[in-house]
Amino acid sequence: MLAVLCGEDQARDLTESPAMRRIASSAVVRYTGEAGLADALRGADVLFVHDFLSRAVPEAWPAADRLRWLHIASAGVDPVMFPGMRDSDVVLTNSRGVFDDSIAEYVLGVILTFAKDLHGSLDLQRQSRWQHRETERIAGRSALVVGTGPIGRAIARMLRAVGMSVSGAGRRARSGDPDFGDVHASDRLVEYLPAFDYVVAVAPLTEETKGLFDAAAFAAMKPTARFVNVGRGELVVTGDLVEALRTGRIAGAALDVFDTEPLPVDSPLWTMRNVLVSPHMSGDFIGWRDTLVEVFADNFHRWQTGAPLRNVVDKQLGYVPSDR
Amino acid sequence: MLAVLCGEDQARDLTESPAMRRIASSAVVRYTGEAGLADALRGADVLFVHDFLSRAVPEAWPAADRLRWLHIASAGVDPVMFPGMRDSDVVLTNSRGVFDDSIAEYVLGVILTFAKDLHGSLDLQRQSRWQHRETERIAGRSALVVGTGPIGRAIARMLRAVGMSVSGAGRRARSGDPDFGDVHASDRLVEYLPAFDYVVAVAPLTEETKGLFDAAAFAAMKPTARFVNVGRGELVVTGDLVEALRTGRIAGAALDVFDTEPLPVDSPLWTMRNVLVSPHMSGDFIGWRDTLVEVFADNFHRWQTGAPLRNVVDKQLGYVPSDR
C-alpha cells in the first residue's frame, strides 16, 4: 500500500497525472494531507512525500507500522531526517537530478544580474531615468561552489562554460575533480573564502553544514564578494548575513532559500538594495512537478519489480553519495 | 597634427591618460569640443573621435583640408558615415573588439532575466511579496543573432556555451560557420524568424539594415519570442516594436539602444512590464574608456611608424569586413 502526502492545492493535478494513474492501476494508493498522515501511514509499505515542504512526517512517524521505503519529491532530504527515520530500516530516496541544470541557469542569471547591474537598470527604468553606468565582466572572475553534489557540479560546469574560474568545497579536500578542479574542505572554509568573487551555497543541510555561513565566513569574504544561496536557508546564520550586507562587509546576496519560508514581511532582506530575493523557485522550471512524479513512478516501478532503487540516500551523510 | 574630438566631461581624464600623454610627447595634439571642431580640423592629418556619440563631424567636415585618417572610439561607425566622408580618401578605423565579450555577457544576462523572470522577482521583492512561479530553461532554446561581426560571434559562442541553439543572419547565407553553423540572409529574415525563441540585433547600421526590424519582422516572430537590441536603435522601427509589445505579438524586449538617446521620458518603452531598458551601456565594462584610448594609441603608433592600421572600415559596407 502506497501513502502519498500531498498539499491540498496539488491533490487534483497529482491524482490525475498519467504517472499516478498508472501506479493506481497496480497498487492501492492512499492520498492524504498533513492531518490524515498518521492514518494513511498505518499499513503502508511506501510513503511518497510529494509535499516536500511539509514538516508533518516526524509527528506521524509512530503510525508507520510496516513502512519500508520513503521517497521525497525534492533534492534536499532534511525535512525527513529526524532520528526515528534515520535509525530505522526505512530506505530513503530523493529526486536527485531534476533540478541540476535549472538551478545552474538561475545561479548564472543572478551572477550576471550583479555583474551587469541589471537590477539597478530595472530600478532606474521604473523611474524613467537614463543613467549610464560602467559594469563588471564575469570572465575571469572566481566562484566557490560550496556543495559538490550534482547541482553543485552543474553550477560549476555552467560557470566555467562562460569563462569563470571555479573551485568547489565539500566534505574532503581533493584536486583533479572533473567539474571543480580543486575541492576545498568545507570545515576550513574561512581559509579559502578570501579568494572568491562569488560564493554559491548549494550543500545539503546536515549537522555539519548548518550555520556554515556565519559572521566569521562573511568576514573572510572579499568586500566585493556576492553570496548566492540556492541550498537551504539554514546553511546561513541569517542575522550574520544581514549584518554583513548592512555594513558592506560583502557586496551583495542573491537568496532563493531562507530559514523561514515564506520570508517574513518584516525581514530586512526584502528592502536591501544589494539583495535579490526569490521565493524558493530557482530549480522550478515549467514542467518540474510532472518530472518529479515521473521520477517517483520510475522508482516505484523498480520497487514493484524488485529492481534496485535509484537515488538512495545515505541516511548518516544526509544525501546521496556521489559516484566520484 | 592630431585633432581629438572629446566631450567636456571626458576631457580631463583623456588628456591625462598615459596613452594620450605618450602621444603628446611625439605629436601635436589639439583637443576640441563640438563647437571648435572645424577650427581643430584645419591642418589636422588625423582625427580621433573620442566622443563617439557626437554628430558634429559632418558639419565641420569642409574644414578638413588635409585629413588622411579618422579613428572612432566605438564599434559602430554610423555617426561618421556621411557622403563627404564615404567618398573621400580619408581612412576610417574603429574600435572593433573592445566590446565583444562584454556585450555577449550582457545579452546572456537579459536572456536569463527573461527565462528566470528575474525582473518579476525584483518587482515582487519591491512589494515584499512572496509569490512562487515556474520559469523557463534556456538549454535547448534557439537564438538568432542578426549581425555576424565580432560582437555577434562572441554572443553566439556565449549562448552556445550554455546550451542554446544558435544561428546567425548576415549579408549572405552560408553554412558551416565556426560560430554560427547556419547563417541566414538578413534580407530574407521574415522567412527564418518564426523558428527562434530569442532574436538578437547586433548588425552595423547601414542603408541595408536601417529599419530591418519592422512590423513584418515582429509579426513573423513567435508570440513567445524575446527581442534583444544591442546594435543600434535605428535597426528597429520603434513604433512597430512598441505595437508588437503592446499587443503581445512578441513576448518581450531588452533594449540597450534607441533611435533617440537618451530615451525620451515619455517613451512608452519605459513603463512596459515586458521590456528591459538600459542606457546604451551593454559593452561598457569598468576600464572600457582606457581600453578605447589604448586601441587608438596602438593604431597611432602604427601610423607614425608606417605600419598597416588595424580595424580599417570598408566605407562602402560600413564596417570592418570579417576575415571569414
XYZ file of C-alpha atoms in Angstrom:
648
model
C 0.000 0.000 0.000
C 1.293 3.419 -1.039
C 0.602 6.523 1.039
C 1.012 9.895 -0.682
C 1.443 13.074 1.372
C 0.339 15.907 -0.805
C -0.676 19.557 -0.444
C -4.319 20.465 -0.942
C -3.575 22.722 -3.930
C -1.687 19.927 -5.713
C -4.013 16.997 -4.957
C -6.106 17.159 -8.081
C -3.214 17.558 -10.551
C -1.353 14.777 -8.812
C -4.141 12.192 -8.693
C -4.963 12.843 -12.323
C -1.368 12.757 -13.578
C -0.596 9.941 -16.034
C 2.156 8.612 -13.757
C -0.092 8.314 -10.677
C -2.944 6.827 -12.696
C -0.509 4.212 -13.941
C 0.526 3.426 -10.371
C -3.090 3.301 -9.177
C -3.811 0.571 -11.721
C -1.459 -1.821 -9.963
C -1.313 -0.653 -6.337
C -3.541 0.668 -3.589
C -2.882 4.411 -3.260
C -3.969 6.430 -0.258
C -3.712 10.230 -0.725
C -3.571 12.355 2.380
C -2.889 15.850 3.630
C -0.869 16.544 6.776
C -3.833 15.988 9.107
C -4.506 12.441 7.889
C -0.905 11.357 7.552
C -0.798 9.080 10.611
C -3.918 7.240 9.463
C -2.551 6.887 5.956
C 0.768 5.559 7.222
C -0.865 2.684 9.092
C -0.359 -0.372 6.939
C 1.534 1.482 4.208
C 4.683 -0.054 2.705
C 5.696 3.078 0.849
C 5.375 6.799 1.578
C 5.694 9.303 -1.263
C 6.265 12.763 0.242
C 5.010 14.836 -2.673
C 4.512 17.878 -0.435
C 8.228 18.261 0.206
C 7.754 21.449 2.220
C 5.703 19.613 4.840
C 7.195 19.093 8.270
C 4.462 16.620 9.283
C 6.323 13.328 8.870
C 8.119 13.186 12.274
C 4.886 13.574 14.257
C 3.056 10.910 12.252
C 6.032 8.556 12.250
C 4.922 6.274 15.157
C 1.969 5.183 12.983
C 4.328 3.817 10.302
C 3.964 0.182 11.291
C 5.183 -1.520 8.152
C 6.859 1.208 6.105
C 9.872 0.068 4.109
C 10.537 2.954 1.704
C 10.116 6.726 1.752
C 10.578 8.835 -1.392
C 10.678 12.633 -1.271
C 9.950 14.898 -4.257
C 12.944 17.155 -3.659
C 16.722 17.092 -3.734
C 17.159 18.084 -0.074
C 16.017 15.419 2.395
C 16.341 17.498 5.580
C 12.536 17.553 6.258
C 12.585 13.772 6.804
C 15.969 13.443 8.519
C 14.795 13.040 12.087
C 16.222 10.399 14.449
C 13.290 7.978 14.156
C 13.704 7.883 10.397
C 17.485 7.917 10.416
C 17.718 4.997 12.812
C 15.017 2.920 11.116
C 15.441 0.405 8.304
C 13.249 2.500 6.023
C 15.013 3.188 2.723
C 15.074 6.853 1.721
C 15.267 8.097 -1.879
C 15.164 11.612 -3.274
C 14.669 13.415 -6.589
C 18.304 13.998 -7.346
C 18.969 15.283 -10.873
C 15.693 17.004 -11.634
C 16.818 20.493 -10.679
C 20.516 20.498 -11.539
C 20.662 22.399 -14.801
C 17.747 24.645 -13.993
C 19.381 25.832 -10.764
C 22.677 26.289 -12.616
C 20.934 28.622 -15.060
C 19.405 30.554 -12.177
C 22.798 30.959 -10.467
C 24.363 32.242 -13.674
C 21.404 34.608 -14.060
C 21.871 36.224 -10.654
C 25.644 36.437 -11.114
C 25.075 38.293 -14.390
C 22.444 40.458 -12.695
C 25.069 41.569 -10.169
C 27.860 41.960 -12.724
C 25.787 43.924 -15.239
C 23.757 45.766 -12.574
C 20.557 44.596 -14.245
C 18.637 45.208 -11.002
C 19.994 48.749 -10.998
C 18.797 49.200 -14.582
C 15.346 47.951 -13.636
C 15.104 50.296 -10.649
C 16.123 53.227 -12.874
C 13.671 52.120 -15.552
C 10.825 52.199 -13.020
C 11.696 55.896 -12.560
C 12.148 56.506 -16.335
C 15.732 57.548 -15.595
C 18.545 57.270 -18.166
C 21.742 56.871 -16.179
C 24.793 55.323 -17.784
C 26.989 53.112 -15.597
C 30.069 51.005 -16.162
C 29.653 47.377 -15.198
C 31.686 44.282 -14.465
C 32.854 41.385 -16.580
C 32.252 37.826 -15.419
C 35.035 36.251 -17.493
C 37.999 35.564 -15.266
C 36.053 36.124 -12.040
C 36.235 33.393 -9.442
C 33.439 31.380 -7.859
C 33.461 28.924 -4.979
C 30.639 26.389 -5.132
C 30.028 25.000 -1.651
C 28.428 21.603 -2.229
C 29.796 19.068 -4.686
C 26.661 17.058 -5.421
C 25.040 17.026 -8.856
C 23.550 20.523 -8.508
C 26.896 21.990 -7.479
C 28.535 20.199 -10.385
C 26.011 21.573 -12.870
C 26.638 25.063 -11.494
C 30.399 24.603 -11.803
C 30.157 23.437 -15.408
C 27.874 26.343 -16.312
C 30.091 28.997 -14.726
C 33.203 27.515 -16.326
C 31.499 27.499 -19.707
C 31.187 31.282 -19.585
C 34.793 31.849 -18.593
C 34.650 31.971 -14.815
C 37.249 30.321 -12.641
C 35.538 27.778 -10.353
C 36.518 25.746 -7.301
C 34.419 23.567 -5.044
C 34.072 22.981 -1.328
C 32.998 19.613 0.002
C 33.443 17.187 2.849
C 37.013 16.356 1.942
C 39.685 18.322 0.110
C 40.937 16.933 -3.177
C 42.248 18.074 -6.537
C 41.748 16.990 -10.121
C 37.980 16.871 -9.849
C 36.479 16.849 -13.382
C 33.998 19.647 -12.636
C 35.725 21.652 -9.925
C 39.434 21.083 -10.307
C 40.253 21.895 -6.703
C 37.802 20.957 -3.972
C 38.476 22.587 -0.595
C 37.341 21.194 2.759
C 34.114 22.837 3.933
C 35.288 22.816 7.543
C 38.190 25.091 6.648
C 36.096 27.440 4.559
C 37.335 30.710 6.065
C 40.828 29.967 4.812
C 39.649 29.838 1.216
C 36.817 32.359 1.102
C 39.075 35.441 0.687
C 39.970 34.316 -2.841
C 36.489 34.367 -4.387
C 34.288 36.942 -6.134
C 31.171 34.773 -5.851
C 30.327 32.198 -3.197
C 27.490 29.815 -4.042
C 25.875 27.742 -1.278
C 24.264 24.516 -2.500
C 25.333 22.000 0.153
C 22.786 19.617 1.662
C 21.566 20.676 5.103
C 23.194 18.409 7.673
C 24.530 18.822 11.207
C 27.891 19.710 9.640
C 26.596 22.353 7.240
C 24.009 24.037 9.438
C 25.087 27.638 10.046
C 28.201 27.167 7.894
C 27.878 30.743 6.675
C 28.223 32.795 9.831
C 29.865 36.080 10.800
C 33.335 34.534 10.510
C 32.611 33.294 7.000
C 31.250 36.641 5.802
C 34.176 38.440 7.445
C 36.547 36.235 5.449
C 34.951 37.094 2.100
C 36.081 39.974 -0.120
C 34.147 43.210 0.469
C 33.266 42.961 -3.238
C 32.020 39.360 -2.933
C 28.461 38.284 -3.672
C 26.858 35.389 -1.840
C 24.318 33.161 -3.592
C 22.163 30.671 -1.660
C 20.237 28.049 -3.608
C 20.696 25.330 -0.977
C 18.857 25.753 2.301
C 18.251 28.840 4.409
C 19.636 27.098 7.491
C 23.089 26.889 5.908
C 23.260 30.569 6.863
C 23.121 32.410 10.162
C 20.626 34.923 8.814
C 21.378 37.644 11.357
C 25.055 37.488 10.457
C 24.261 37.728 6.760
C 22.002 40.740 7.279
C 24.726 42.422 9.294
C 27.398 41.665 6.659
C 25.166 43.137 3.963
C 24.179 46.159 6.021
C 27.742 47.071 6.910
C 29.080 46.436 3.417
C 31.225 43.580 4.671
C 30.134 41.806 1.494
C 28.750 43.463 -1.628
C 25.528 41.582 -2.227
C 23.476 38.418 -1.929
C 21.020 36.517 -4.103
C 18.831 34.378 -1.878
C 16.330 31.798 -3.072
C 16.005 29.992 0.270
C 15.525 31.226 3.833
C 15.451 29.776 7.318
C 11.790 30.807 7.498
C 9.721 30.416 4.320
C 7.836 32.354 3.136
C 10.310 35.065 4.116
C 8.517 37.147 6.775
C 7.220 40.503 5.580
C 9.295 42.332 8.180
C 12.599 40.749 7.123
C 15.178 43.453 6.316
C 16.297 41.330 3.353
C 13.264 42.394 1.319
C 14.309 46.027 1.176
C 18.101 45.873 0.916
C 19.227 47.239 -2.442
C 22.129 44.786 -2.699
C 19.930 41.731 -2.136
C 17.954 39.725 -4.678
C 15.117 37.750 -3.074
C 13.314 34.952 -4.890
C 10.724 32.593 -3.362
C 12.412 29.151 -3.351
C 11.937 28.639 -7.065
C 15.424 28.535 -8.579
C 15.012 24.981 -9.850
C 11.323 25.024 -10.607
C 11.166 25.021 -14.378
C 7.866 24.717 -16.202
C 7.044 21.002 -16.046
C 9.032 20.302 -12.871
C 6.064 18.863 -10.977
C 5.340 16.320 -13.705
C 9.020 15.448 -13.819
C 9.104 14.870 -10.055
C 6.156 12.489 -10.262
C 7.802 10.659 -13.148
C 10.958 10.225 -11.060
C 8.908 8.643 -8.282
C 6.931 6.499 -10.716
C 10.132 5.172 -12.224
C 11.394 4.209 -8.783
C 8.004 2.718 -7.847
C 8.154 0.506 -10.912
C 11.611 -0.622 -9.759
C 10.173 -1.330 -6.310
C 7.371 -3.437 -7.720
C 9.707 -5.413 -9.963
C 12.435 -5.841 -7.383
C 14.998 -3.739 -9.252
C 17.441 -1.592 -7.245
C 16.024 1.836 -6.354
C 17.615 4.972 -7.751
C 18.852 7.894 -5.619
C 19.168 6.042 -2.335
C 20.174 8.492 0.386
C 22.939 7.622 2.829
C 20.999 8.454 5.983
C 24.141 9.013 8.013
C 25.505 11.528 5.491
C 22.132 13.080 4.683
C 22.437 12.901 0.913
C 23.014 10.511 -1.989
C 26.754 9.826 -2.045
C 28.443 10.911 -5.236
C 29.905 8.320 -7.580
C 33.052 10.381 -7.635
C 48.785 67.189 -36.308
C 46.187 65.195 -34.375
C 42.755 66.622 -33.611
C 40.771 64.974 -30.813
C 37.011 65.464 -30.561
C 36.085 64.880 -26.982
C 33.182 65.559 -24.630
C 33.641 68.151 -21.902
C 33.139 65.619 -19.114
C 35.848 63.339 -20.525
C 38.456 65.977 -21.455
C 40.462 65.883 -18.254
C 40.658 62.077 -17.932
C 41.559 61.821 -21.590
C 44.341 64.404 -21.691
C 45.872 62.974 -18.543
C 45.659 59.328 -19.639
C 49.028 57.568 -20.050
C 48.245 56.752 -23.673
C 47.472 60.349 -24.672
C 50.469 61.692 -22.755
C 52.624 59.255 -24.693
C 51.148 60.504 -27.956
C 51.577 64.142 -26.942
C 55.291 63.565 -26.461
C 55.750 62.873 -30.175
C 52.898 64.706 -31.912
C 50.970 67.950 -31.781
C 47.578 67.223 -30.247
C 44.668 69.621 -30.459
C 41.732 68.780 -28.150
C 38.347 70.217 -29.024
C 34.670 70.017 -28.203
C 31.976 70.075 -30.870
C 31.986 73.888 -31.167
C 35.677 74.112 -32.035
C 35.821 71.062 -34.288
C 36.079 72.947 -37.615
C 38.975 75.035 -36.317
C 40.719 71.957 -34.941
C 40.300 70.071 -38.227
C 42.123 72.762 -40.226
C 45.616 71.443 -40.819
C 44.991 68.148 -38.972
C 46.228 64.877 -40.504
C 44.360 62.682 -38.059
C 41.018 62.988 -36.252
C 40.346 60.879 -33.168
C 36.609 60.912 -32.477
C 36.727 60.076 -28.795
C 33.227 61.475 -28.257
C 31.632 58.762 -30.384
C 28.104 59.961 -29.623
C 28.778 63.311 -31.271
C 27.050 64.079 -34.555
C 29.274 67.147 -35.196
C 31.688 65.706 -37.738
C 29.592 66.179 -40.934
C 29.082 69.908 -40.343
C 32.769 70.558 -39.614
C 33.920 68.344 -42.479
C 34.586 71.131 -45.061
C 37.347 72.411 -42.764
C 39.241 69.098 -43.020
C 41.808 70.319 -45.547
C 44.495 67.673 -45.102
C 42.872 64.898 -43.100
C 44.067 61.406 -44.002
C 42.792 59.235 -41.165
C 39.792 59.226 -38.846
C 39.553 56.864 -35.874
C 36.360 56.461 -33.853
C 36.232 55.150 -30.285
C 33.307 52.824 -30.941
C 32.433 49.707 -32.881
C 29.623 51.322 -34.885
C 30.818 53.918 -37.394
C 27.407 55.250 -38.448
C 27.980 58.717 -36.881
C 30.781 59.376 -39.393
C 29.298 57.602 -42.434
C 28.089 60.646 -44.357
C 28.663 61.083 -48.102
C 31.569 63.552 -47.764
C 33.467 61.100 -45.615
C 32.447 57.989 -47.569
C 33.564 59.461 -50.873
C 36.826 60.912 -49.565
C 40.215 59.218 -49.391
C 40.240 59.502 -45.611
C 40.923 56.131 -43.999
C 38.422 55.143 -41.315
C 39.210 52.838 -38.399
C 37.080 51.760 -35.458
C 37.438 50.126 -32.054
C 36.400 46.670 -33.105
C 36.989 44.014 -30.483
C 36.804 46.053 -27.299
C 33.170 45.349 -26.527
C 32.686 41.828 -27.870
C 32.747 39.677 -24.765
C 31.247 42.278 -22.511
C 28.200 42.657 -24.758
C 27.925 38.866 -25.014
C 27.721 38.678 -21.215
C 25.041 41.359 -21.200
C 22.980 39.517 -23.813
C 23.166 36.283 -21.828
C 22.188 38.255 -18.729
C 18.992 39.632 -20.253
C 18.089 36.259 -21.771
C 18.398 34.688 -18.310
C 16.420 37.585 -16.829
C 13.554 36.758 -19.177
C 13.832 32.987 -18.749
C 14.057 33.069 -14.949
C 11.685 36.048 -14.574
C 14.317 37.841 -12.518
C 12.648 41.179 -13.278
C 9.388 39.724 -11.976
C 11.172 38.633 -8.789
C 12.585 42.123 -8.328
C 9.192 43.768 -8.809
C 7.674 41.375 -6.248
C 10.591 41.987 -3.882
C 9.939 45.743 -4.017
C 6.465 44.898 -2.669
C 7.801 42.337 -0.116
C 5.657 39.715 -1.846
C 6.483 36.000 -1.790
C 4.976 34.548 -4.954
C 6.300 31.295 -6.352
C 6.409 30.952 -10.144
C 7.644 28.318 -12.546
C 10.215 29.574 -15.010
C 11.849 28.636 -18.290
C 15.011 26.768 -19.163
C 17.481 28.285 -21.632
C 19.137 24.992 -22.590
C 17.796 23.900 -25.953
C 16.169 27.244 -26.698
C 17.011 28.848 -30.026
C 18.564 32.223 -30.734
C 19.086 34.098 -34.000
C 21.961 36.584 -33.863
C 21.475 39.195 -36.582
C 24.946 40.523 -37.318
C 27.945 38.264 -37.890
C 30.776 40.622 -36.919
C 32.973 40.002 -33.880
C 30.321 41.070 -31.361
C 27.733 38.760 -32.923
C 30.274 35.949 -32.892
C 31.079 36.470 -29.224
C 27.352 36.390 -28.467
C 26.920 33.181 -30.462
C 29.795 31.458 -28.675
C 28.462 32.519 -25.276
C 24.917 31.330 -25.939
C 26.142 28.029 -27.342
C 28.348 27.514 -24.302
C 25.259 27.460 -22.072
C 23.367 25.018 -24.259
C 21.340 27.251 -26.547
C 20.918 26.527 -30.224
C 22.260 29.475 -32.244
C 22.104 30.601 -35.857
C 23.271 33.822 -37.476
C 21.908 36.271 -40.015
C 24.265 38.254 -42.223
C 24.661 39.734 -45.668
C 24.880 36.378 -47.379
C 23.539 32.960 -46.453
C 26.054 30.215 -45.781
C 26.524 27.120 -43.641
C 29.392 25.597 -41.694
C 30.313 28.859 -39.977
C 32.508 28.085 -36.945
C 30.471 30.270 -34.563
C 27.000 30.178 -36.095
C 26.719 26.988 -38.058
C 23.995 28.274 -40.361
C 23.971 31.922 -41.385
C 20.736 33.126 -42.982
C 20.445 36.082 -45.336
C 19.317 39.219 -43.493
C 17.180 40.318 -46.441
C 15.035 37.189 -46.083
C 14.719 37.495 -42.316
C 10.947 37.012 -42.104
C 11.317 33.516 -43.525
C 13.569 32.450 -40.652
C 12.277 34.453 -37.704
C 9.405 32.058 -36.861
C 11.909 29.452 -35.675
C 13.555 31.405 -32.851
C 12.903 31.952 -29.144
C 15.334 34.874 -28.939
C 16.285 37.342 -31.674
C 19.391 39.425 -31.018
C 20.093 42.527 -33.137
C 23.767 43.477 -33.346
C 24.190 44.356 -37.029
C 26.011 47.545 -38.015
C 23.687 50.385 -39.011
C 23.805 50.726 -42.798
C 21.308 51.610 -45.518
C 20.527 47.883 -45.753
C 19.942 47.306 -42.043
C 18.080 50.502 -41.160
C 14.551 49.592 -40.082
C 15.251 45.866 -40.560
C 13.027 45.079 -37.581
C 9.643 46.378 -38.635
C 6.025 45.265 -38.253
C 6.554 42.416 -40.738
C 9.567 41.143 -38.807
C 7.786 41.231 -35.451
C 4.732 39.593 -36.990
C 6.960 36.752 -38.173
C 8.380 36.054 -34.707
C 6.878 33.590 -32.232
C 4.414 35.171 -29.794
C 6.758 33.826 -27.088
C 9.859 35.384 -28.670
C 12.025 37.981 -26.968
C 13.860 40.629 -28.964
C 17.239 41.934 -27.791
C 18.830 45.046 -29.333
C 22.477 45.784 -28.568
C 23.218 47.178 -32.047
C 21.661 50.486 -32.963
C 18.204 51.874 -32.263
C 17.696 52.659 -35.942
C 17.801 48.946 -36.822
C 14.258 48.975 -35.446
C 11.073 50.773 -36.470
C 10.357 51.796 -32.889
C 6.632 52.355 -33.358
C 6.281 48.856 -34.786
C 8.192 47.381 -31.843
C 6.037 49.223 -29.312
C 2.921 47.971 -31.065
C 4.211 44.380 -31.175
C 4.966 44.518 -27.445
C 1.685 46.194 -26.562
C -0.428 43.692 -28.446
C 1.555 40.679 -27.249
C 2.688 39.924 -30.775
C 6.058 39.193 -29.162
C 6.657 38.391 -25.508
C 9.334 40.876 -24.531
C 12.294 43.041 -25.458
C 15.604 44.009 -23.859
C 16.757 47.274 -25.368
C 20.123 48.906 -24.777
C 19.967 51.239 -27.788
C 17.244 53.531 -29.135
C 16.668 55.699 -32.156
C 16.647 58.699 -29.813
C 19.144 58.629 -26.915
C 18.656 59.311 -24.090
C 15.304 57.557 -24.463
C 12.687 60.340 -24.086
C 10.886 60.377 -20.745
C 7.518 59.981 -22.468
C 8.504 56.827 -24.377
C 6.057 54.003 -23.656
C 9.024 51.616 -23.520
C 9.982 52.837 -20.047
C 6.806 51.535 -18.452
C 6.092 48.308 -20.321
C 6.422 45.338 -17.967
C 7.799 43.065 -20.672
C 10.591 45.490 -21.631
C 14.052 45.866 -20.102
C 15.562 49.298 -20.796
C 19.254 50.030 -20.269
C 21.054 53.247 -21.252
C 23.448 52.210 -24.078
C 25.894 50.560 -21.734
C 25.861 46.866 -22.620
C 29.530 46.834 -23.604
C 30.829 49.423 -21.181
C 32.807 47.414 -18.656
C 34.851 49.117 -15.956
C 38.012 50.241 -17.744
C 36.432 50.482 -21.207
C 37.406 54.134 -21.712
C 41.071 53.423 -21.019
C 40.915 50.428 -23.331
C 39.429 52.552 -26.123
C 42.240 55.080 -25.813
C 44.812 52.284 -25.831
C 43.277 50.918 -29.044
C 43.676 54.334 -30.671
C 47.202 54.783 -29.293
C 48.232 51.425 -30.736
C 46.920 52.444 -34.139
C 48.535 55.901 -33.834
C 51.891 54.253 -33.196
C 51.328 52.197 -36.345
C 50.508 55.377 -38.231
C 53.683 57.078 -37.073
C 55.858 54.100 -37.952
C 54.194 53.387 -41.273
C 52.764 50.010 -40.194
C 49.345 48.946 -41.527
C 46.452 50.272 -39.450
C 44.189 47.881 -37.597
C 40.386 47.801 -37.950
C 40.142 49.596 -41.278
C 36.476 50.077 -42.161
C 35.199 49.276 -45.653
C 33.393 52.560 -46.187
C 31.081 51.087 -48.816
C 29.982 48.293 -46.467
C 30.012 50.446 -43.358
C 32.016 48.079 -41.179
C 35.318 46.196 -40.956
C 34.941 43.174 -43.253
C 35.247 39.866 -41.445
C 38.209 37.618 -42.129
C 35.757 34.799 -42.518
